[in-house]
CSV table of C-alpha atoms in Angstrom, one decimal:
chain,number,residue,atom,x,y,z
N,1,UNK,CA,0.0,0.0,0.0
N,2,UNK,CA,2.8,2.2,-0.3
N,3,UNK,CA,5.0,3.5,-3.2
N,4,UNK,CA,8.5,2.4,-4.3
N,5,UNK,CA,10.7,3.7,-6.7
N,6,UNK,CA,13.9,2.4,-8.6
N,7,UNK,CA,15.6,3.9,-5.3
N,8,UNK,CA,13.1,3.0,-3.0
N,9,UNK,CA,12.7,0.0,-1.0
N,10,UNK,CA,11.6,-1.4,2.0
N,11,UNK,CA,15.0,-3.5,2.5
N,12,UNK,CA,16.7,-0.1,2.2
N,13,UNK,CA,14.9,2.4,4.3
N,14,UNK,CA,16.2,3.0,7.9
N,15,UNK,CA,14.1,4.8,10.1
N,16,UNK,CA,16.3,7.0,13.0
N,17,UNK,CA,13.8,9.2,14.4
N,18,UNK,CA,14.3,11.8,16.9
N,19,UNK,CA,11.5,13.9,15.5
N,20,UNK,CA,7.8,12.7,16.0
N,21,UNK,CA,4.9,14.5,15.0
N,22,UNK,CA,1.2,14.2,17.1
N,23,UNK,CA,-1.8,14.6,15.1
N,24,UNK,CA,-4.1,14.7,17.8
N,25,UNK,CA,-4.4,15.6,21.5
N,26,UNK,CA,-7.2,14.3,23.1
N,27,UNK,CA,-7.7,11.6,25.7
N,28,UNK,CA,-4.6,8.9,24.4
N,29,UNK,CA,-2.9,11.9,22.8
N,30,UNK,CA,-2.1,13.8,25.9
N,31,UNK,CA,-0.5,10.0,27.3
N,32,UNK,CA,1.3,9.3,25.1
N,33,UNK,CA,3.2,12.4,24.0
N,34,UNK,CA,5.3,12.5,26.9
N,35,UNK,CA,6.1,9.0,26.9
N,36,UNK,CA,7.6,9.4,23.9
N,37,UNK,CA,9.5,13.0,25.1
N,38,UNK,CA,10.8,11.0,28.1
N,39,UNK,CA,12.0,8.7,25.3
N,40,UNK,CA,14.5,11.2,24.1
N,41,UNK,CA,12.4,12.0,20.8
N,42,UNK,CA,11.1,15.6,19.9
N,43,UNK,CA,8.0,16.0,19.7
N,44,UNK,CA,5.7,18.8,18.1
N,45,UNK,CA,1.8,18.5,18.1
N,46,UNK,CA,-1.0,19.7,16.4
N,47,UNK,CA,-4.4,19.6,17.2
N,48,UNK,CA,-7.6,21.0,15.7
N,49,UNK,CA,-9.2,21.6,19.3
N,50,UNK,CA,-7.8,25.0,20.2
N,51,UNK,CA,-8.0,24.6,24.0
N,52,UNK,CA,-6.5,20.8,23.0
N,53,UNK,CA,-3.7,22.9,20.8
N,54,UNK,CA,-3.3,25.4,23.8
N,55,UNK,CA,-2.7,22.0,26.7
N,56,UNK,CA,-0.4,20.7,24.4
N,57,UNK,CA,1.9,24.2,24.7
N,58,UNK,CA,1.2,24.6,28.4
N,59,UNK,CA,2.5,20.8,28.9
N,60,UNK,CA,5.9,22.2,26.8
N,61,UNK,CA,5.6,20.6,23.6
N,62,UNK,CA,6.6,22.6,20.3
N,63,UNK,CA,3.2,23.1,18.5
N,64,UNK,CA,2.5,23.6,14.9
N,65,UNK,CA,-0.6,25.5,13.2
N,66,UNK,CA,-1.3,22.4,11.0
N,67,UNK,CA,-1.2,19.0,10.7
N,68,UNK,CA,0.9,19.8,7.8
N,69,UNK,CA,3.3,22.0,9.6
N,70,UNK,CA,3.8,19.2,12.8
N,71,UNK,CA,4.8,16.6,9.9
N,72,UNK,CA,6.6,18.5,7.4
N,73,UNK,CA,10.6,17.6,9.4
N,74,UNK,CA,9.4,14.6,11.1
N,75,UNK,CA,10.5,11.0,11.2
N,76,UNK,CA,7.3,9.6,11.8
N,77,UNK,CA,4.1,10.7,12.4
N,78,UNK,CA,1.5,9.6,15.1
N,79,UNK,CA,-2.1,10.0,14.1
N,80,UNK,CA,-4.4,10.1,17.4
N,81,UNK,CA,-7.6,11.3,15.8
N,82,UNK,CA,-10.9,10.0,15.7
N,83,UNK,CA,-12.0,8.3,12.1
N,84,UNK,CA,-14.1,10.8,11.1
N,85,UNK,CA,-11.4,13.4,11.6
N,86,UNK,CA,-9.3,11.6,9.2
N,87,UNK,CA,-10.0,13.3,5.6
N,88,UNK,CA,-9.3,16.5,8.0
N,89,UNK,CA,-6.5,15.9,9.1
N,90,UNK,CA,-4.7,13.3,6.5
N,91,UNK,CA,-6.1,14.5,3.4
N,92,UNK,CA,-6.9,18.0,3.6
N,93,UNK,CA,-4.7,20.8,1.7
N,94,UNK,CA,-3.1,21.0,5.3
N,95,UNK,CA,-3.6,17.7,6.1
N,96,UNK,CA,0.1,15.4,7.3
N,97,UNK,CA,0.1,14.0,4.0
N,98,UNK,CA,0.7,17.6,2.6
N,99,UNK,CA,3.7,18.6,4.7
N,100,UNK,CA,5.4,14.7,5.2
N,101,UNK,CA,8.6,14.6,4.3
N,102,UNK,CA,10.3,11.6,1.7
N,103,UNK,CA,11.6,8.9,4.4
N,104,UNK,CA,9.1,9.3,6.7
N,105,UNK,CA,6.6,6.9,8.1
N,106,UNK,CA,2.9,7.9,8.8
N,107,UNK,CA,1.3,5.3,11.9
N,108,UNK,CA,-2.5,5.7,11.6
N,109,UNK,CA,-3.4,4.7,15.5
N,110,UNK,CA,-7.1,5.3,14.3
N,111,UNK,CA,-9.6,2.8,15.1
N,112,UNK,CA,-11.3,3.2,11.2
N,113,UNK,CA,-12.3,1.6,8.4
N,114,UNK,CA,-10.6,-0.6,5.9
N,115,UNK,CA,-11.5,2.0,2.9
N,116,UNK,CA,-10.1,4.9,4.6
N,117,UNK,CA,-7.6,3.3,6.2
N,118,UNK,CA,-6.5,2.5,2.2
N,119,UNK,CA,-6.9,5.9,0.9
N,120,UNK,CA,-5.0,7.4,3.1
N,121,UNK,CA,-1.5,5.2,2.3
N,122,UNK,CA,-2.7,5.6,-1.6
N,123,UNK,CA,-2.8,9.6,-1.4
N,124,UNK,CA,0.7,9.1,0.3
N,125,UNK,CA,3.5,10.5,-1.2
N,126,UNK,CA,6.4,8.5,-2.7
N,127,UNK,CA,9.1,7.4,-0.3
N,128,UNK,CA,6.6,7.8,2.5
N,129,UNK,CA,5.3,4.6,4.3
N,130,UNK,CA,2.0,4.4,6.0
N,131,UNK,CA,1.8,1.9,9.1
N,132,UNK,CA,-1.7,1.1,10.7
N,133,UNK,CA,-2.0,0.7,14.4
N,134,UNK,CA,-5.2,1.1,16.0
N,135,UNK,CA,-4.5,1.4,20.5
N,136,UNK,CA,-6.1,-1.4,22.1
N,137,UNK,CA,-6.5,0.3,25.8
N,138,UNK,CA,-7.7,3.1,27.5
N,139,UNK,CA,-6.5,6.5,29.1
N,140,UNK,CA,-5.1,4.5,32.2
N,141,UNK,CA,-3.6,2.0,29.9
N,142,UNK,CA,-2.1,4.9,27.4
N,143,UNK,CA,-0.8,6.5,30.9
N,144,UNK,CA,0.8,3.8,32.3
N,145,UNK,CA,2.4,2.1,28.7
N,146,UNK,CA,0.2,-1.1,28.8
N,147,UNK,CA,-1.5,0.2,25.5
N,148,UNK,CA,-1.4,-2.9,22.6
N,149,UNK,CA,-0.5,-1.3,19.3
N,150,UNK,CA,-2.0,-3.4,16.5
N,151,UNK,CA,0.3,-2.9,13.7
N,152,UNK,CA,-0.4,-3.9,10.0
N,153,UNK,CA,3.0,-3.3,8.4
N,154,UNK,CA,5.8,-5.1,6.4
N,155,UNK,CA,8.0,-7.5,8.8
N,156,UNK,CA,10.8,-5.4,7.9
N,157,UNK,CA,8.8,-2.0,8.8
N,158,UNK,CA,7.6,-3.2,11.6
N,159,UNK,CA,10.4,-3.7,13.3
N,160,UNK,CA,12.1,-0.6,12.9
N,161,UNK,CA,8.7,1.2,13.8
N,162,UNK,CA,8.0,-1.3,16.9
N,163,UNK,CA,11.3,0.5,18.3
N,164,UNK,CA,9.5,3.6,18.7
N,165,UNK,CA,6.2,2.2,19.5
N,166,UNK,CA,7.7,0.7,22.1
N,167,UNK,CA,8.4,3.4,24.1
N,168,UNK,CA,4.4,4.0,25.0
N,169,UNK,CA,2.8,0.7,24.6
N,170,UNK,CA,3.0,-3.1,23.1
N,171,UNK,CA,3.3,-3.0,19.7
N,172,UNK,CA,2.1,-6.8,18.3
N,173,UNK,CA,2.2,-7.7,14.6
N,174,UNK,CA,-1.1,-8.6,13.1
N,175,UNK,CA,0.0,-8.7,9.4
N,176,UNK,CA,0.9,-6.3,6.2
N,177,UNK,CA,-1.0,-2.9,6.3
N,178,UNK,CA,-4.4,-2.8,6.9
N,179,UNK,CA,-4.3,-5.9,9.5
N,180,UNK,CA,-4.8,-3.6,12.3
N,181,UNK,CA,-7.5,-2.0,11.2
N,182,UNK,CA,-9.6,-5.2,10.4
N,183,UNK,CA,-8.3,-6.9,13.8
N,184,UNK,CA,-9.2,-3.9,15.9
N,185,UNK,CA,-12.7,-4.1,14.3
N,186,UNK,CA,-13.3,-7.6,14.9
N,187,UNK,CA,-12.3,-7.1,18.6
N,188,UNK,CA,-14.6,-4.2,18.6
N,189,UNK,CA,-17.4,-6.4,17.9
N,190,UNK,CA,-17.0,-8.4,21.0
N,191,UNK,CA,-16.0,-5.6,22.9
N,192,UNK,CA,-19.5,-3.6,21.9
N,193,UNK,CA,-21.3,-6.2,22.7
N,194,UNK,CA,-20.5,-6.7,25.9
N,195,UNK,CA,-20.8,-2.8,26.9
N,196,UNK,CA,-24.3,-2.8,25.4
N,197,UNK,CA,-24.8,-5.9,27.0
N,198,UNK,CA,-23.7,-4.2,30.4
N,199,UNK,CA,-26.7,-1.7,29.6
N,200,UNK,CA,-29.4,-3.8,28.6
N,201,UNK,CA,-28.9,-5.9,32.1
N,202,UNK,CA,-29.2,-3.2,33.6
N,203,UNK,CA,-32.5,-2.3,32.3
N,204,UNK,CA,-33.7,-5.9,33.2
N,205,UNK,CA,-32.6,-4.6,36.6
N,206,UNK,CA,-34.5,-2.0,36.5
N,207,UNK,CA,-38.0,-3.7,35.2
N,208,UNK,CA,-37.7,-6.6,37.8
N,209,UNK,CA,-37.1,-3.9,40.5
N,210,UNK,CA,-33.5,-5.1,41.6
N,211,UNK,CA,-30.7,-2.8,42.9
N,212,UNK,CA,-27.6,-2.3,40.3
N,213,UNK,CA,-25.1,-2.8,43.3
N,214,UNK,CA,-26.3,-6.1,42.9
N,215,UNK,CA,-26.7,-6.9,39.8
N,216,UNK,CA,-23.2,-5.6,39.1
N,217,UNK,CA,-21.5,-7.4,41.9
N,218,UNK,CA,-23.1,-11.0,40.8
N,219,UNK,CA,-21.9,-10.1,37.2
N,220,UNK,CA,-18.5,-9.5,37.6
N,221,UNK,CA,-18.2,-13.0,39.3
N,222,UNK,CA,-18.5,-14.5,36.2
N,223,UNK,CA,-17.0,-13.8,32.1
N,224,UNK,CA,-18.0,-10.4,32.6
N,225,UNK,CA,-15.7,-9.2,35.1
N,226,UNK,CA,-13.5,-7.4,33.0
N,227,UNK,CA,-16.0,-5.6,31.3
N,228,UNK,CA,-18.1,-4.7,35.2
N,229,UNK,CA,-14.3,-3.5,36.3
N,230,UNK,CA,-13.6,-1.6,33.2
N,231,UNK,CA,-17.6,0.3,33.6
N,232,UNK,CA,-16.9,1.1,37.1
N,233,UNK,CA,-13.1,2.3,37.1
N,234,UNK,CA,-13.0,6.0,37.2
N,235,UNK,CA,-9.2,6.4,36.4
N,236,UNK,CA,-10.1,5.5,33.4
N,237,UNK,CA,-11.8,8.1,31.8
N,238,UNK,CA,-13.9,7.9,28.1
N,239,UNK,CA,-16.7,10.0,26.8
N,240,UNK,CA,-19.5,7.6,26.2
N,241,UNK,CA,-19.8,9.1,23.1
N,242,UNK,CA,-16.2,7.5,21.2
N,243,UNK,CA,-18.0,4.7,22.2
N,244,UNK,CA,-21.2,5.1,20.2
N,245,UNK,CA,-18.9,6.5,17.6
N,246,UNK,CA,-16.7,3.8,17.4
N,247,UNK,CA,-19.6,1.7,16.8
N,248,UNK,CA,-20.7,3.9,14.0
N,249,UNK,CA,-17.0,3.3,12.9
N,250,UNK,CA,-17.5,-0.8,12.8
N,251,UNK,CA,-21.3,-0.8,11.4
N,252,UNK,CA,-19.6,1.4,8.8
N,253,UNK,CA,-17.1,-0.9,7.4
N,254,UNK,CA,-19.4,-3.7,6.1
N,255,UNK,CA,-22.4,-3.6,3.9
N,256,UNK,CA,-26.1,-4.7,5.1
N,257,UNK,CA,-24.6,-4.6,9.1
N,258,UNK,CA,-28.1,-5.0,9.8
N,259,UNK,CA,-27.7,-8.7,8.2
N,260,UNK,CA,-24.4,-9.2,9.2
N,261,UNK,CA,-24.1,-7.7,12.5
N,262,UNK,CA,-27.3,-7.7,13.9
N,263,UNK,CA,-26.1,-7.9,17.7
N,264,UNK,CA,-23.5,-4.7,17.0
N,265,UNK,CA,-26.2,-3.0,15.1
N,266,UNK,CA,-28.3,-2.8,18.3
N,267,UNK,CA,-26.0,-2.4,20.9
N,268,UNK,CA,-25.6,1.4,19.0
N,269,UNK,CA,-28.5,1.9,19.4
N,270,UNK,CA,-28.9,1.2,22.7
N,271,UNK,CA,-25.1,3.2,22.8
N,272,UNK,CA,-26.6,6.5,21.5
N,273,UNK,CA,-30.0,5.8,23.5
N,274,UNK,CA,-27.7,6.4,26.4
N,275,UNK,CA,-25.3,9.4,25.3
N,276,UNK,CA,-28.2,11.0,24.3
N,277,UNK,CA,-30.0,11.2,27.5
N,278,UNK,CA,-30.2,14.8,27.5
N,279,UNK,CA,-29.7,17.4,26.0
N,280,UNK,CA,-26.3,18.8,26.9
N,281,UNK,CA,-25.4,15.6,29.0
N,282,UNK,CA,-22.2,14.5,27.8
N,283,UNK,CA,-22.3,10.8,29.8
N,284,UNK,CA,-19.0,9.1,30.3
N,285,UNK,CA,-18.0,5.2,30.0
N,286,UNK,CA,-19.3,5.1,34.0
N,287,UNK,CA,-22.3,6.2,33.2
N,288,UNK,CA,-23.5,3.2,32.3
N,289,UNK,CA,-23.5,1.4,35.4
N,290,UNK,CA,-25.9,4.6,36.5
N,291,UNK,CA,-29.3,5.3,36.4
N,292,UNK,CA,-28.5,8.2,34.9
N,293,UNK,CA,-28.4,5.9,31.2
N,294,UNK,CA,-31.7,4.2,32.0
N,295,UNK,CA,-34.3,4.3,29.8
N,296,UNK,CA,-36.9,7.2,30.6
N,297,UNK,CA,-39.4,5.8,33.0
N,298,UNK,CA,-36.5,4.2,35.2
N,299,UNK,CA,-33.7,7.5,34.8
N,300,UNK,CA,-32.7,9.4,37.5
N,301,UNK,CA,-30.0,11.5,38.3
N,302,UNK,CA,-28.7,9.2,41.1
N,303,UNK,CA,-24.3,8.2,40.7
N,304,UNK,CA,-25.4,4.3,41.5
């Protein structure tokens, strides 16, 4: 998926960074940027977000005023951005692929589709690799470096990119480009299952008159443990929303999901039926172990 030339090849290129470029600094953004300072690199962001552009200066990284701009010098590029933010901020007339330099690599960390994922490495430029690597892991997990990098790259690329990688999580080989992006999906399934599932047991709670405490303590006896812990643990902070979004992400990448994916399909509904509880409620991941998600004749504003 990317281009080589008569001087050009994968057995050839070397990849010494000291200069990394952050597209992106949200949630995993602001994590792993000064993992990868404390790594010895130098590292320049850029973010859309203008409060997000204006943490990343406070917290004394080098900014740039466009994705173009943070690439255009670097060694490699980190893409932290949601999917739909990726024509913006890949593609765009100041988009990384505008300013990238020949010899760099471009790591696409989005959890995306397989089509986008693919027009980003064709609109490449020449001597520029693309790398996909969608973060298994949360904010604690980007915090403390236990993040798993799913990388879809030649062997050869991956090893020279897993070096940096390294540095802020577990980079695992899944495959040539594009393997991490279908692998990430297919986890995602599960994964959205079992958060929607989280939900809907909760609204049996509620119809049956039971008590969540409960309910959730007698759940995370059993196989849903991880997902009970992962509801209830405050340290590790998400937006509801880049759930429901991410789900949007997965329905999005296969035709007739209805047919195909009829328990993902409604899970996001019962996703967005809880981030949009109200208007200008912004619920977070916790929020669904909460009344506050129920459905209408059971919400309150009660924490448990």
């Amino acid at each position: 998926m990317f281009k080589i030339d008569d001087r050009w090849s994968v057995d050839s290129w070397e990849l010494t960074v000291s200069e990394i470029a952050i597209i992106g600094f949200g949630d995993m953004g602001a994590e792993i940027a000064p993992h990868l300072r404390e790594g010895g690199h130098a590292v320049t962001v850029f973010d859309a977000d203008p409060a997000r552009q204006s943490a990343a200066g406070a917290a004394g990284f080098a900014t740039a005023a466009s994705a173009a701009a943070a690439a255009h010098g670097a060694d490699l590029v980190l893409g932290l951005v949601m999917s739909q933010d990726i024509p913006a901020a890949y593609l765009a007339a100041d988009g990384v692929l505008a300013g990238v330099d020949a010899g760099a690599v471009v790591v696409v960390c989005s959890t995306t589709t397989p089509a986008l994922a693919a027009q980003v490495a064709a609109a490449a430029p020449d001597r520029v690799i693309v790398v996909d690597a969608p973060i298994v892991g949360g904010v604690r997990y980007a915090r403390e470096r236990s993040v798993t990098f799913l990388v879809g790259a030649p062997e050869g690329v991956f090893d020279r990119v897993a070096a940096v990688l390294e540095v802020a999580g577990k980079p695992v080989h899944v495959g040539g480009f594009g393997a991490g992006v279908d692998y990430k999906l297919i986890t995602n399934v599960a994964i959205m299952a079992a958060e929607a599932g989280l939900r809907e047991a909760l609204d049996l709670t509620d119809v049956l008159g039971r008590d969540y405490e409960t309910a959730l303590r007698l759940m995370s006896n059993g196989p849903m443990k991880a997902v009970v812990e992962r509801s209830l643990d405050e340290s590790n902070p998400r937006p509801l929303r880049r759930s429901a979004e991410d789900d949007d992400t997965l329905l999005s990448a296969v035709v007739d999901a209805d047919a195909v994916l009829p328990i993902s399909s409604a899970g996001r509904r019962r996703l967005w039926d809880a981030v949009t509880v109200a208007p200008g409620c912004e619920p977070d991941f916790v929020d669904l172990t909460r009344k506050t998600t129920s459905r209408a004749e059971f919400r309150t504003t009660e924490t448990n």
